[in-house]
Short mmCIF file of C-alpha atoms in Angstrom, two decimals:
data_model
loop_
_atom_site.label_atom_id
_atom_site.label_comp_id
_atom_site.label_asym_id
_atom_site.label_seq_id
_atom_site.Cartn_x
_atom_site.Cartn_y
_atom_site.Cartn_z
CA MET A 1 113.01 87.00 87.79
CA LEU A 2 109.41 87.82 88.67
CA GLN A 3 108.74 89.49 91.99
CA LYS A 4 106.87 87.40 94.51
CA ILE A 5 103.35 87.82 95.78
CA ILE A 6 103.66 87.78 99.57
CA ILE A 7 100.67 86.51 101.52
CA GLY A 8 100.32 86.91 105.26
CA TYR A 9 99.19 83.44 106.34
CA ASP A 10 98.11 82.32 109.81
CA GLY A 11 95.81 79.37 109.10
CA SER A 12 92.58 81.30 109.70
CA PRO A 13 89.60 81.03 107.31
CA GLN A 14 90.31 84.61 106.21
CA ALA A 15 93.89 83.67 105.39
CA GLY A 16 92.55 80.70 103.45
CA ALA A 17 90.40 83.02 101.34
CA ALA A 18 93.41 85.30 100.81
CA LEU A 19 95.50 82.32 99.72
CA ALA A 20 92.86 81.25 97.18
CA TRP A 21 92.84 84.80 95.73
CA THR A 22 96.63 84.84 95.64
CA LEU A 23 96.94 81.50 93.87
CA THR A 24 94.49 82.59 91.18
CA GLU A 25 96.45 85.82 90.67
CA ALA A 26 99.76 83.93 90.56
CA ASP A 27 98.39 81.39 88.09
CA ARG A 28 97.34 84.26 85.84
CA THR A 29 100.58 86.24 86.06
CA GLY A 30 103.22 83.53 86.56
CA ALA A 31 104.45 85.18 89.76
CA PRO A 32 105.83 82.97 92.57
CA VAL A 33 104.03 82.99 95.93
CA GLU A 34 105.54 83.19 99.42
CA LEU A 35 103.45 82.30 102.48
CA LEU A 36 104.72 84.41 105.36
CA TYR A 37 103.94 83.41 108.94
CA ALA A 38 104.87 86.03 111.52
CA ASP A 39 105.21 84.43 114.94
CA GLU A 40 104.55 87.29 117.36
CA SER A 41 105.27 85.23 120.47
CA PRO A 42 108.53 86.50 122.04
CA VAL A 43 111.53 84.25 122.11
CA TRP A 44 112.01 84.92 125.83
CA THR A 45 109.52 86.05 128.46
CA PRO A 46 109.66 86.73 132.25
CA ILE A 47 108.65 83.90 134.59
CA GLY A 48 107.53 83.85 138.21
CA ASP A 49 110.88 84.20 139.97
CA GLY A 50 111.89 87.25 137.93
CA SER A 51 114.20 85.36 135.60
CA SER A 52 113.52 84.67 131.94
CA GLY A 53 112.74 81.50 130.12
CA PRO A 54 111.63 80.40 126.68
CA ALA A 55 108.09 81.49 125.79
CA ARG A 56 107.35 78.07 124.34
CA PRO A 57 109.40 75.15 123.09
CA GLU A 58 111.01 75.49 119.69
CA SER A 59 109.25 72.26 118.76
CA TYR A 60 105.99 74.24 118.62
CA VAL A 61 107.33 76.33 115.77
CA VAL A 62 108.62 73.26 113.96
CA GLU A 63 105.71 70.92 114.53
CA VAL A 64 102.59 73.09 114.86
CA ILE A 65 103.38 76.12 112.73
CA GLY A 66 105.56 74.18 110.32
CA GLY A 67 102.89 71.51 109.93
CA MET A 68 100.20 74.09 109.25
CA MET A 69 102.30 75.81 106.61
CA GLU A 70 103.27 72.54 104.95
CA ARG A 71 99.61 71.53 104.67
CA ALA A 72 98.81 74.86 103.06
CA VAL A 73 101.64 74.46 100.55
CA THR A 74 100.63 70.87 99.73
CA ALA A 75 97.04 71.95 99.07
CA ALA A 76 98.21 74.92 96.97
CA ARG A 77 100.45 72.75 94.81
CA ARG A 78 97.61 70.28 94.30
CA THR A 79 95.12 72.93 93.09
CA HIS A 80 97.65 75.17 91.29
CA PRO A 81 100.54 72.93 90.18
CA MET A 82 102.06 75.59 87.93
CA VAL A 83 102.49 78.11 90.77
CA GLU A 84 105.79 78.18 92.67
CA VAL A 85 104.91 78.25 96.38
CA THR A 86 107.39 78.70 99.23
CA VAL A 87 107.15 79.34 102.98
CA LYS A 88 108.90 81.75 105.32
CA THR A 89 108.44 81.91 109.11
CA VAL A 90 109.81 84.87 111.06
CA ARG A 91 109.78 85.90 114.72
CA ALA A 92 108.13 89.31 114.41
CA PHE A 93 104.82 91.11 114.60
CA PRO A 94 102.79 90.63 111.40
CA ALA A 95 102.63 94.24 110.18
CA PRO A 96 106.37 95.02 110.35
CA ALA A 97 107.19 91.64 108.83
CA LEU A 98 104.87 92.18 105.86
CA ILE A 99 106.05 95.75 105.34
CA ASP A 100 109.66 94.57 105.28
CA ARG A 101 108.94 91.78 102.78
CA SER A 102 106.96 94.22 100.60
CA ARG A 103 110.22 95.92 99.57
CA ARG A 104 110.87 93.10 97.13
CA ALA A 105 107.28 92.08 96.36
CA ARG A 106 104.87 92.49 93.48
CA LEU A 107 101.87 92.45 95.81
CA VAL A 108 101.14 91.83 99.49
CA VAL A 109 97.90 89.97 100.17
CA ILE A 110 96.18 89.63 103.55
CA GLY A 111 92.81 88.46 104.80
CA ALA A 112 90.36 90.94 106.28
CA ARG A 113 90.92 89.44 109.71
CA GLY A 114 93.12 86.77 111.27
CA HIS A 115 94.14 85.20 114.58
CA SER A 116 96.29 88.08 115.79
CA ALA A 117 95.37 89.50 119.18
CA VAL A 118 95.27 92.99 117.66
CA THR A 119 93.07 92.19 114.66
CA ASP A 120 89.93 93.64 116.19
CA LEU A 121 91.50 97.06 115.81
CA LEU A 122 91.31 96.10 112.13
CA GLY A 123 93.91 96.43 112.60
CA SER A 124 96.49 97.38 113.16
CA VAL A 125 97.70 94.90 110.56
CA SER A 126 95.57 95.98 107.57
CA SER A 127 95.90 99.68 108.28
CA ALA A 128 99.64 99.62 108.97
CA VAL A 129 100.53 97.46 105.98
CA THR A 130 98.38 99.39 103.51
CA ALA A 131 99.84 102.66 104.79
CA HIS A 132 103.51 101.69 104.79
CA ALA A 133 104.02 98.89 102.25
CA HIS A 134 106.34 99.36 99.30
CA CYS A 135 103.96 97.72 96.84
CA PRO A 136 100.17 97.50 96.40
CA VAL A 137 98.31 95.69 99.19
CA VAL A 138 95.25 93.52 98.61
CA VAL A 139 92.84 92.90 101.49
CA VAL A 140 90.61 89.97 100.53
CA ARG A 141 86.93 90.35 101.41
CA GLY A 142 83.65 88.87 100.22
CA ASP A 143 82.97 86.37 97.45
CA ALA A 144 82.09 88.30 94.31
CA PRO A 145 81.08 86.70 90.98
CA ALA A 146 83.89 86.23 88.48
CA ALA A 147 82.08 88.39 85.94
CA ALA A 148 81.73 91.38 88.30
CA PRO A 149 83.61 94.54 87.25
CA VAL A 150 86.76 96.04 88.71
CA VAL A 151 86.19 99.51 90.17
CA ALA A 152 88.82 102.24 90.43
CA GLY A 153 88.05 105.00 92.92
CA ILE A 154 90.12 108.07 92.09
CA ASP A 155 90.40 111.71 93.08
CA GLY A 156 92.55 114.59 91.89
CA SER A 157 95.69 113.46 93.70
CA GLY A 158 98.85 112.05 92.14
CA LEU A 159 97.71 108.53 93.03
CA ALA A 160 94.93 108.62 90.43
CA SER A 161 97.16 107.31 87.61
CA PRO A 162 98.73 104.41 89.60
CA VAL A 163 95.27 103.42 90.86
CA LEU A 164 93.90 103.41 87.31
CA ASP A 165 96.88 101.45 85.99
CA LEU A 166 96.47 98.65 88.54
CA ALA A 167 92.69 98.53 88.11
CA ALA A 168 92.97 98.37 84.32
CA VAL A 169 95.55 95.58 84.43
CA GLN A 170 93.31 93.60 86.78
CA ALA A 171 90.21 94.16 84.65
CA SER A 172 92.08 93.17 81.49
CA ALA A 173 93.43 89.99 83.08
CA ARG A 174 89.95 89.04 84.28
CA ARG A 175 88.26 90.11 81.02
CA VAL A 176 85.69 92.17 82.88
CA PRO A 177 84.60 95.83 82.62
CA LEU A 178 86.42 98.62 84.44
CA ARG A 179 84.37 101.24 86.25
CA VAL A 180 86.16 104.51 87.05
CA VAL A 181 84.46 106.52 89.79
CA ARG A 182 85.25 110.05 90.93
CA ALA A 183 83.12 111.46 93.75
CA TRP A 184 83.17 115.10 94.82
CA SER A 185 81.98 115.70 98.38
CA PRO A 186 78.78 117.80 98.54
CA ALA A 187 79.24 121.47 99.41
CA ALA A 188 77.38 122.99 102.34
CA GLY A 189 76.61 126.29 100.59
CA ILE A 190 73.44 128.15 101.49
CA GLY A 191 71.42 129.97 98.84
CA THR A 192 69.75 133.36 99.11
CA ASP A 193 66.51 131.67 100.15
CA GLY A 194 68.21 129.95 103.09
CA ARG A 195 68.15 126.50 101.52
CA GLN A 196 71.23 124.35 100.97
CA GLU A 197 72.43 124.63 97.39
CA ALA A 198 73.01 121.52 95.35
CA ARG A 199 76.64 120.88 94.41
CA ALA A 200 77.35 120.39 90.71
CA VAL A 201 80.51 119.06 89.10
CA LEU A 202 81.99 121.91 87.09
CA GLU A 203 83.40 121.40 83.62
CA ARG A 204 86.86 122.52 84.74
CA GLU A 205 86.72 119.91 87.54
CA ARG A 206 85.57 117.11 85.27
CA GLY A 207 88.14 117.82 82.55
CA PRO A 208 91.14 116.08 84.17
CA PHE A 209 88.92 113.12 85.14
CA ASP A 210 87.67 112.68 81.57
CA ALA A 211 91.26 112.90 80.29
CA LEU A 212 92.36 110.06 82.57
CA VAL A 213 89.41 107.92 81.49
CA THR A 214 90.23 108.55 77.82
CA LEU A 215 93.86 107.62 78.41
CA VAL A 216 93.04 104.31 80.10
CA SER A 217 90.49 103.49 77.37
CA ASP A 218 93.11 104.10 74.68
CA THR A 219 95.78 102.11 76.56
CA PHE A 220 93.50 99.13 77.22
CA PRO A 221 91.20 98.93 74.18
CA GLU A 222 90.31 95.33 75.00
CA ILE A 223 88.29 96.26 78.09
CA LYS A 224 85.01 98.11 78.42
CA VAL A 225 85.56 101.27 80.46
CA GLU A 226 82.67 102.99 82.23
CA ALA A 227 83.07 106.32 84.00
CA GLU A 228 80.93 108.05 86.60
CA ALA A 229 81.47 111.48 88.11
CA LEU A 230 79.07 112.27 90.93
CA VAL A 231 78.49 114.47 93.92
CA GLU A 232 78.58 112.25 97.00
CA HIS A 233 80.95 111.51 99.83
CA PRO A 234 83.65 109.24 98.27
CA ALA A 235 83.48 106.67 101.08
CA ALA A 236 79.72 106.25 100.64
CA ALA A 237 79.92 106.11 96.84
CA LEU A 238 82.71 103.53 96.77
CA THR A 239 81.13 101.38 99.48
CA ARG A 240 78.01 101.19 97.32
CA GLU A 241 80.13 100.33 94.27
CA SER A 242 81.71 97.47 96.22
CA ASP A 243 78.34 95.71 96.40
CA THR A 244 78.53 94.79 92.72
CA ALA A 245 82.32 94.71 92.15
CA GLN A 246 84.90 91.95 92.48
CA LEU A 247 87.79 94.29 93.20
CA LEU A 248 87.92 97.89 94.37
CA VAL A 249 91.20 99.77 93.79
CA VAL A 250 91.92 102.97 95.71
CA GLY A 251 94.86 105.07 96.83
CA SER A 252 96.21 105.04 100.36
CA ARG A 253 95.77 108.80 100.67
CA GLY A 254 93.80 111.51 98.93
CA LEU A 255 93.09 115.20 98.93
CA GLY A 256 90.81 115.26 101.97
CA PRO A 257 91.41 117.13 105.23
CA VAL A 258 92.89 114.04 106.88
CA ARG A 259 95.49 113.32 104.21
CA GLY A 260 98.24 113.64 106.82
CA LEU A 261 97.08 110.47 108.56
CA LEU A 262 98.90 107.21 107.90
CA LEU A 263 95.96 106.01 105.83
CA GLY A 264 93.27 108.22 104.32
CA SER A 265 89.75 108.21 105.75
CA VAL A 266 88.22 106.75 102.57
CA SER A 267 90.71 103.85 102.49
CA GLN A 268 90.17 103.22 106.21
CA HIS A 269 86.41 103.13 105.70
CA LEU A 270 86.63 100.70 102.78
CA LEU A 271 88.92 98.31 104.66
CA ARG A 272 86.12 97.96 107.20
CA HIS A 273 82.98 98.19 105.10
CA SER A 274 83.71 97.13 101.51
CA ALA A 275 81.68 94.14 100.33
CA CYS A 276 84.47 93.06 97.98
CA THR A 277 88.24 92.73 97.94
CA VAL A 278 90.13 96.03 98.21
CA ALA A 279 93.50 96.85 96.63
CA VAL A 280 95.28 99.86 98.12
CA VAL A 281 97.95 101.62 96.09
CA HIS A 282 100.37 103.35 98.46
CA ASP A 283 102.38 106.48 97.83
CA THR A 284 105.77 105.27 99.07
CA LEU A 285 107.45 105.62 95.66
CA MET A 286 105.89 109.03 95.14
CA ARG A 287 107.32 110.22 98.46
CA ALA A 288 110.76 108.72 97.87
#
């Protein structure tokens, strides 16, 4: 039985774009789709006299939320009749609900923003889910051409191989080129003349990168693989790559000085500034 693609759906335009991406992916892979609505309104809330009462009538969940979800499913079945689409509504905050469902998912897909009151923190939802999910998380952004390449942004961490695997599978399925990018941050060394020295990628540094590129080329001979090793801050390099890509695949953490954070600085930056859809490969299985 194929694992589901779980999409966080709240009826917003961003969720609509995420649903369109998800249905295309499901049509290509045969995976079933589950639309998850997380109702963050509490079941009970204090009222004026100090007692508690229902936050809103249960009919709201049935009629308003249920109606919205049913319309989404009807439209999905009309445009993608071969995709199995189901709905699940839970009383929970969106991030914990998606993280929980990710334990049994193939992918979790969310829009860049939604209706949640905490979305302006970019949340809280995107950052928390990409940091803690138990499967890759796709944050849908932009509207790239179908012929645009898939880009894998890797470093020297253990996530490089999983990132490359997902990116190669996506490029192969879309029949587009795969670009593999490794960026080394510039050094701040000062030469004998007092000027800042240019940073060069050493052969011993590039060796493991070239080996990974060779491996993915041999494993996926049907796709064109391009590789670029450069000296530039990774966040800047990958943001620029996103301008001409349809999908950017990165790891949730890297080798930088902030690797102890829930989500690495490069991934955080791309969730906010990427021009295209971003897939984040987490390290939950590696830490298990």
